[in-house]
Amino acid sequence: MCPESERQERERKGDLDKHERLDVERNRTSKSLAVKKYNRLAERHAYLIGPMPVLQKTINYLLDLLDQPYDDNFLAMYNFLWDRMRAVRMDLRMQHIFNQDAITMLEQMIRLHILVMHELCEYQKGEGFSEGFDVHLNIEQMNKTSVELFQMYDDHRKKGVNIPTEREFRGYYALLKLDKHLGYKVEPTELSLDLAKMTSEIRSTPEVLFARDVARACKMGNYITFFRLARKATYLQACLMHAHFAKVRTQTLVALHNSLQINQGIPVGHVVKWLAMKGENVESLLEYHGFTIKYFEDVYMVKGPFLNHDVDYETKYSQLVHQKKSRRIIDDVNSHQMMSLSSEASRRMSDKLMGRPDVKDALLFATEKQHWCS
Amino acid sequence: MSYYLSVGEAHRRITEYLNRFSDAVQSQDGRSLKSLLSVSSPHLLSLADALLIFQDWGRLIKNSQQLSDVLQHHLRALHSFRTGRFVDAYNAFERSANGFLLEFRNWESAWAMEAVYAIAYEIRVLAEMADRELASLGKTPEKLKGAGSFLMKVFAALTGKGPKRVGALYVTCQLFKVYFKLGTVHLCRSVIRSIETARFFDFEEFPKRDQVTYMYYTGRLEVYNENFLAADQKLTYALKNCNPRSEANIRMILKYLIPVKLSVGILPATSLLQQYNLVEYINVVQALKSGDLRLLRHALQEHEDRFLRSGVYLVLEKLELQVYQRLLKKIYIIQKARDPSKAHQIKLEVLVKALKWLEKDMDVDEVECMVAILIYKNLIKGYFAHKSKVVVLSKQDPFPKLSGKPVNS
């Protein structure tokens, strides 16, 4: 999995990842432990580029490491996998390997990049924590891998072969592009241009429709729809949506703040439901934005002066997303997470067939039976 | 035709062309040179036919001839173009164009500007044809990208201080066309920065024609980035200054200006949409007028491909908020007709029913959420009483008009 010359050199320099060390020794590794490191420069010798069987073996080995539950080791393991997988991609690229096996590899890598977005969100790199999780780099690599993957899909399409998993990954990519992220800028046009480039079949798959619904809810600030979609989402979709949870919640509280009269309140239980915060510290979020918590028969949040308008509450691990994951990491990286043809998609189909009654009639009908409150 | 051309006649046409070329360069006649460089225009058809007959044309270009290198490649481009080999034509043209640019840089005056315009135009058009040829052969289309790099070199040759600067905007517009076609619009940014921060040149001094094209493309970029005020200003400028007889151009501008105007609450007359064949917007406008959410959704679905390709889809999708506003206003008006004293209180339950009629299944929670958003975005003035599930509208101006300003984001 690692060219001999590199292995010896890294042994000499002690440049071995924890996962590569033999008997925890800094300077010793073995054939079965060392994995080729990513190198920005193209290989000078062709024999240093791993042929497909070696790359496949490497990926299998790396994925085997994920055959375990999510735990505190995950960050270190991710930091190792991230780099070695990148090296595999480099070798694939150098050899122009576009086949189904290469596609499967890239798909597995992307799934890993997605799930760490949520799983490691509280381990973010920062001052005094340089070993932490780098959101920006992670998204950047996910982005690049997706672009390569889409080229492979397109190549197959040209030859008349449709890859069934394409819609899953087009959907993820659309979710990735729906709005700017922490540390990653997305221009408003990108989603629009991406959609325009898709074939209309792909554009109307449940996965892409789902992403478009999420994008609309997110941009509009429709927190009810947004979090309902998050409940419906697959684990990986939810991980991508999670990047926007904090922002949507802050927007919601701004909107509610605007819509309430001074000293008026809303039961906190409702807010918990709306913002999908069951099992999380909602009170601290509310207080952060200047609401006070009062106890009458129920717990209420009461409007005060709004605080921290410009700074979203820090991104925290979400119970909603947590519930969706598998017991072992490998299962989330390997499984095709495709949606069944949703009610949404079928609704869109039936919309096209149905006529539409007049709005005014509708309103008259609706108001007919109302008893007005005074 | 070409088959009846005699060798002698072919020879005569080629030497005549070479002489005219020399004269144009010698007398610094940019306009004549322009017509001699336009490979894809029908002017040069008879010369191209002559090249097919008199195969040994290369011999006629003497080394003493000015720009002999440029001419060699140029005639080869013309020859390939005439025989329908567009990739070859492009490659030869690019070499000729590079040679010409080299000379042009050394000329102090801007006499050859017209010729540079022709080259900038031709290289883009040839690249598009070459890419179609490549794609049909199953190869990667890459010539337009190459044309983009060449145009950047031309741009760099024009942006210094001096008389050549007047041509910078034309080349910029060709670059825009390339980048929009390639879907790499982010590359426009550096060119724009260079135009907009230039101290040597006042925008108003560029040719009107180029100003309009420039404003059209930068206006479209502002639409993409959802900067509606800037988009409105740029596209309106393009509309006001474009040739009023060019219906096709007006239509192109309106295609973007209309969604921008809709976003700031200004609706076009149906007759305008019909006159310029922009009927895809008719139902969108109707939905805004009637508060019909379903109609908006249908209109977006019906023309999805078109709206996505032109890049206005997400802009139109955002109009939904204004349609909600209109719907609430309608309910308010109906209530007012029945009992003016209670008109300003709208039960969320009523809204739920109205939406159900519009085939939009939303429960009270979601309707309340929409109302909160409408209040926050200042499309409604009022507050809601969460407990009694009622929106209480302000007695004064409960539905503020946007009147030219975008919805708060």
XYZ file of C-alpha atoms in Angstrom, chain B residues 18-367:
350
model
C -2.493 40.242 -50.625
C -2.132 43.648 -52.202
C -5.162 44.986 -50.413
C -3.793 43.610 -47.181
C -0.457 45.349 -47.714
C -2.175 48.585 -48.617
C -4.357 48.497 -45.554
C -1.362 47.993 -43.275
C 0.726 50.574 -45.091
C -1.952 53.235 -45.037
C -3.010 52.245 -41.522
C -6.553 51.703 -42.651
C -8.082 49.687 -39.789
C -11.493 49.454 -41.360
C -10.243 47.777 -44.541
C -8.001 45.475 -42.549
C -10.981 44.434 -40.478
C -12.894 43.148 -43.499
C -9.798 41.280 -44.681
C -9.524 39.405 -41.376
C -13.126 38.309 -40.930
C -12.808 34.609 -41.696
C -16.401 33.708 -40.967
C -17.979 36.557 -42.923
C -19.170 36.065 -46.505
C -16.799 38.841 -47.782
C -13.976 36.400 -48.035
C -15.907 33.622 -49.695
C -14.535 34.258 -53.163
C -11.008 34.357 -51.814
C -11.572 31.098 -49.957
C -12.766 29.468 -53.183
C -9.638 30.700 -54.892
C -7.496 29.052 -52.204
C -9.158 25.734 -52.979
C -8.297 26.019 -56.658
C -4.837 27.528 -56.431
C -3.394 25.019 -53.966
C 0.076 26.490 -53.973
C -1.030 29.816 -52.512
C 1.646 29.791 -49.852
C 4.173 30.598 -52.545
C 2.428 33.884 -53.341
C 3.128 35.323 -49.921
C 6.554 36.851 -50.199
C 8.773 37.147 -47.182
C 9.046 40.817 -47.885
C 5.296 41.123 -47.462
C 4.338 42.845 -44.243
C 2.996 40.450 -41.633
C 3.777 37.516 -43.902
C 3.619 35.093 -40.998
C 0.231 36.343 -39.922
C -0.985 35.972 -43.487
C 0.257 32.412 -43.878
C -1.732 31.220 -40.872
C -4.643 33.409 -41.720
C -5.070 31.992 -45.205
C -4.684 28.486 -43.857
C -7.486 29.235 -41.401
C -9.635 30.500 -44.240
C -8.863 27.441 -46.335
C -9.784 25.043 -43.523
C -12.883 27.037 -42.722
C -14.077 26.773 -46.309
C -13.663 23.000 -46.261
C -15.545 22.706 -42.972
C -12.563 21.688 -40.827
C -13.210 24.053 -37.963
C -10.676 22.709 -35.466
C -7.917 23.213 -38.046
C -9.343 26.611 -38.889
C -9.318 27.601 -35.242
C -5.751 26.423 -34.653
C -4.444 28.335 -37.661
C -6.448 31.410 -36.765
C -5.113 31.421 -33.227
C -1.531 31.402 -34.531
C -2.300 34.181 -36.953
C -4.028 36.149 -34.192
C -1.061 35.711 -31.856
C 1.246 37.007 -34.559
C -0.961 39.984 -35.175
C -1.201 40.798 -31.487
C 2.576 40.806 -31.249
C 2.758 43.485 -33.946
C -0.171 45.411 -32.582
C 1.514 45.795 -29.209
C 4.377 47.612 -30.878
C 2.229 50.103 -32.720
C 1.806 53.257 -30.774
C -1.412 54.463 -32.247
C -4.701 52.609 -32.110
C -5.264 52.646 -35.872
C -5.702 48.863 -36.039
C -8.387 48.750 -33.367
C -11.088 47.728 -35.828
C -8.930 44.820 -36.926
C -8.439 43.758 -33.309
C -12.219 43.815 -32.883
C -12.558 41.502 -35.861
C -9.972 39.106 -34.444
C -11.557 39.111 -30.993
C -14.931 38.325 -32.522
C -13.700 35.739 -34.992
C -11.641 33.764 -32.532
C -14.654 33.301 -30.285
C -16.963 32.273 -33.107
C -14.397 29.899 -34.607
C -13.745 28.372 -31.196
C -17.451 27.668 -30.751
C -17.588 25.941 -34.131
C -14.413 24.003 -33.406
C -15.820 22.840 -30.080
C -18.963 21.570 -31.760
C -16.768 19.628 -34.146
C -14.711 18.193 -31.267
C -17.812 17.221 -29.331
C -19.261 15.456 -32.353
C -16.066 13.410 -32.591
C -16.374 12.468 -28.931
C -13.405 14.621 -27.965
C -13.193 17.216 -25.228
C -14.184 20.679 -26.427
C -11.372 22.970 -25.327
C -11.018 25.640 -27.977
C -13.383 28.154 -26.430
C -11.318 27.965 -23.283
C -8.274 28.649 -25.444
C -10.027 31.594 -27.057
C -10.686 32.919 -23.553
C -6.968 32.827 -22.749
C -6.142 34.567 -26.010
C -8.727 37.286 -25.345
C -7.177 37.853 -21.931
C -3.885 38.560 -23.695
C -5.619 41.033 -25.983
C -7.265 42.616 -22.964
C -3.882 43.031 -21.300
C -2.526 44.700 -24.450
C -5.307 47.287 -24.309
C -5.593 48.231 -20.669
C -2.531 50.417 -20.345
C -2.618 54.148 -20.428
C -3.048 55.301 -23.990
C -5.274 55.403 -27.052
C -5.785 51.638 -27.264
C -7.805 51.601 -24.107
C -10.920 52.481 -26.009
C -11.029 48.884 -27.250
C -10.868 47.257 -23.823
C -14.619 47.157 -23.366
C -15.263 45.376 -26.652
C -12.795 42.642 -25.741
C -14.302 42.450 -22.270
C -17.698 41.778 -23.807
C -16.279 38.979 -25.947
C -14.730 37.515 -22.808
C -18.097 37.695 -21.050
C -19.652 35.761 -23.909
C -16.982 33.098 -23.605
C -17.282 32.802 -19.812
C -21.064 32.706 -19.821
C -21.029 30.016 -22.466
C -18.466 27.964 -20.567
C -20.290 28.430 -17.276
C -17.215 29.956 -15.669
C -18.753 33.311 -14.843
C -16.554 33.768 -11.789
C -13.729 34.550 -14.219
C -15.551 37.750 -15.189
C -14.678 39.255 -11.850
C -11.073 40.182 -12.503
C -11.924 41.782 -15.839
C -14.702 43.806 -14.269
C -12.431 44.979 -11.506
C -9.939 46.151 -14.042
C -12.590 48.090 -15.990
C -14.241 49.605 -12.959
C -11.163 50.718 -11.116
C -9.398 52.182 -14.146
C -8.389 55.763 -13.674
C -7.285 56.341 -17.253
C -10.668 56.057 -18.812
C -14.153 57.235 -18.183
C -16.780 54.573 -18.831
C -18.766 57.059 -20.885
C -15.882 57.334 -23.374
C -16.212 53.725 -24.522
C -18.366 53.135 -27.605
C -22.074 53.080 -26.723
C -22.489 49.648 -28.290
C -19.924 48.165 -25.882
C -21.374 49.984 -22.895
C -24.736 48.365 -23.521
C -23.301 44.862 -23.877
C -21.164 45.383 -20.802
C -24.130 46.515 -18.722
C -26.205 43.613 -20.001
C -23.674 41.020 -18.871
C -22.747 42.645 -15.583
C -26.477 43.085 -14.941
C -26.944 39.368 -15.437
C -24.116 38.684 -12.995
C -25.873 40.846 -10.416
C -29.037 38.809 -10.989
C -27.046 35.643 -10.346
C -25.760 37.108 -7.126
C -29.190 38.352 -6.168
C -28.111 41.975 -5.941
C -31.368 43.281 -7.276
C -30.726 46.990 -6.928
C -27.470 46.833 -8.875
C -29.036 44.487 -11.427
C -31.932 46.862 -11.916
C -29.627 49.809 -12.453
C -27.365 48.005 -14.956
C -30.076 46.342 -16.996
C -32.110 49.541 -17.092
C -29.051 51.343 -18.423
C -28.682 48.690 -21.129
C -32.351 48.984 -22.029
C -32.297 52.770 -22.219
C -29.170 52.913 -24.354
C -29.592 49.979 -26.689
C -30.677 50.313 -30.271
C -34.449 50.792 -30.013
C -34.993 48.995 -33.304
C -33.266 45.831 -32.229
C -36.174 43.818 -30.843
C -34.019 40.760 -30.205
C -31.667 42.729 -27.964
C -34.499 44.379 -26.080
C -35.994 40.959 -25.499
C -32.686 39.653 -24.158
C -32.443 42.524 -21.707
C -36.072 42.231 -20.601
C -35.639 38.536 -19.982
C -33.504 39.502 -16.989
C -34.909 42.899 -16.154
C -38.424 41.547 -15.648
C -37.548 39.092 -12.860
C -35.488 41.843 -11.245
C -38.397 44.265 -11.371
C -40.733 41.598 -10.012
C -38.357 41.102 -7.100
C -38.691 44.748 -6.176
C -42.457 44.722 -6.534
C -42.875 46.238 -10.000
C -45.081 44.279 -12.396
C -44.969 44.595 -16.190
C -48.034 44.986 -18.402
C -49.141 41.813 -20.120
C -48.925 43.602 -23.451
C -45.190 44.123 -22.949
C -44.700 40.423 -22.280
C -46.622 39.581 -25.420
C -44.894 42.150 -27.582
C -41.473 40.737 -26.782
C -42.586 37.139 -26.647
C -41.797 36.713 -22.968
C -44.965 34.768 -22.328
C -43.231 32.495 -19.828
C -43.628 35.334 -17.328
C -47.375 35.831 -17.820
C -48.467 33.332 -15.173
C -45.763 34.419 -12.770
C -47.108 37.955 -12.932
C -50.666 36.682 -12.649
C -49.739 34.709 -9.532
C -48.296 37.849 -7.948
C -51.452 39.763 -8.752
C -53.842 37.151 -7.429
C -51.919 35.635 -4.513
C -52.130 32.263 -6.209
C -49.283 30.157 -4.873
C -50.248 27.208 -6.967
C -50.129 29.210 -10.157
C -46.611 30.363 -9.294
C -45.531 26.792 -8.685
C -47.060 25.631 -11.945
C -45.462 28.453 -13.902
C -42.065 27.577 -12.452
C -42.512 23.907 -13.264
C -43.737 24.532 -16.751
C -40.743 26.650 -17.716
C -38.218 25.090 -15.372
C -35.662 24.303 -18.063
C -35.768 27.747 -19.541
C -35.611 29.559 -16.199
C -32.761 27.410 -14.962
C -30.764 27.878 -18.122
C -31.150 31.631 -18.038
C -30.321 31.625 -14.311
C -33.472 33.336 -13.043
C -35.131 30.289 -11.515
C -34.078 30.902 -7.932
C -34.969 34.569 -8.272
C -38.482 33.684 -9.355
C -38.772 31.086 -6.630
C -38.181 33.824 -4.090
C -41.280 35.670 -5.307
C -43.266 33.213 -3.248
C -43.088 35.576 -0.276
C -44.759 38.340 -2.224
C -47.465 35.912 -3.330
C -48.120 35.051 0.311
C -48.374 38.739 1.072
C -50.913 39.161 -1.698
C -52.935 36.208 -0.428
C -53.141 37.687 3.047
C -54.115 41.008 1.613
C -56.919 39.346 -0.309
C -58.248 37.728 2.831
C -58.009 41.067 4.563
C -60.001 42.777 1.786
C -62.701 40.118 1.865
C -62.965 40.379 5.648
C -63.121 44.133 5.427
C -66.061 43.927 3.056
C -67.914 41.829 5.632
C -67.009 43.516 8.862
C -64.530 46.407 8.739
C -64.063 46.474 12.499
C -62.596 42.983 12.582
C -60.763 42.952 9.299
C -57.345 43.442 10.843
C -57.452 40.159 12.714
C -56.761 37.110 10.606
C -57.117 33.668 12.069
C -54.334 31.308 11.086
C -57.023 28.682 10.590
C -58.459 30.748 7.719
C -55.096 30.911 6.074
C -54.694 27.155 6.433
C -57.988 26.652 4.594
C -57.164 29.106 1.852
C -53.876 27.305 1.303
C -55.554 23.943 1.283
C -57.747 25.220 -1.514
C -54.555 26.128 -3.331
C -53.441 22.557 -2.799
C -50.802 23.627 -0.359
C -50.941 21.447 2.696
C -49.708 23.543 5.572
C -50.670 23.191 9.194
C -51.066 25.987 11.722
C -47.417 25.757 12.787
C -46.166 26.272 9.284
C -48.632 29.063 8.538
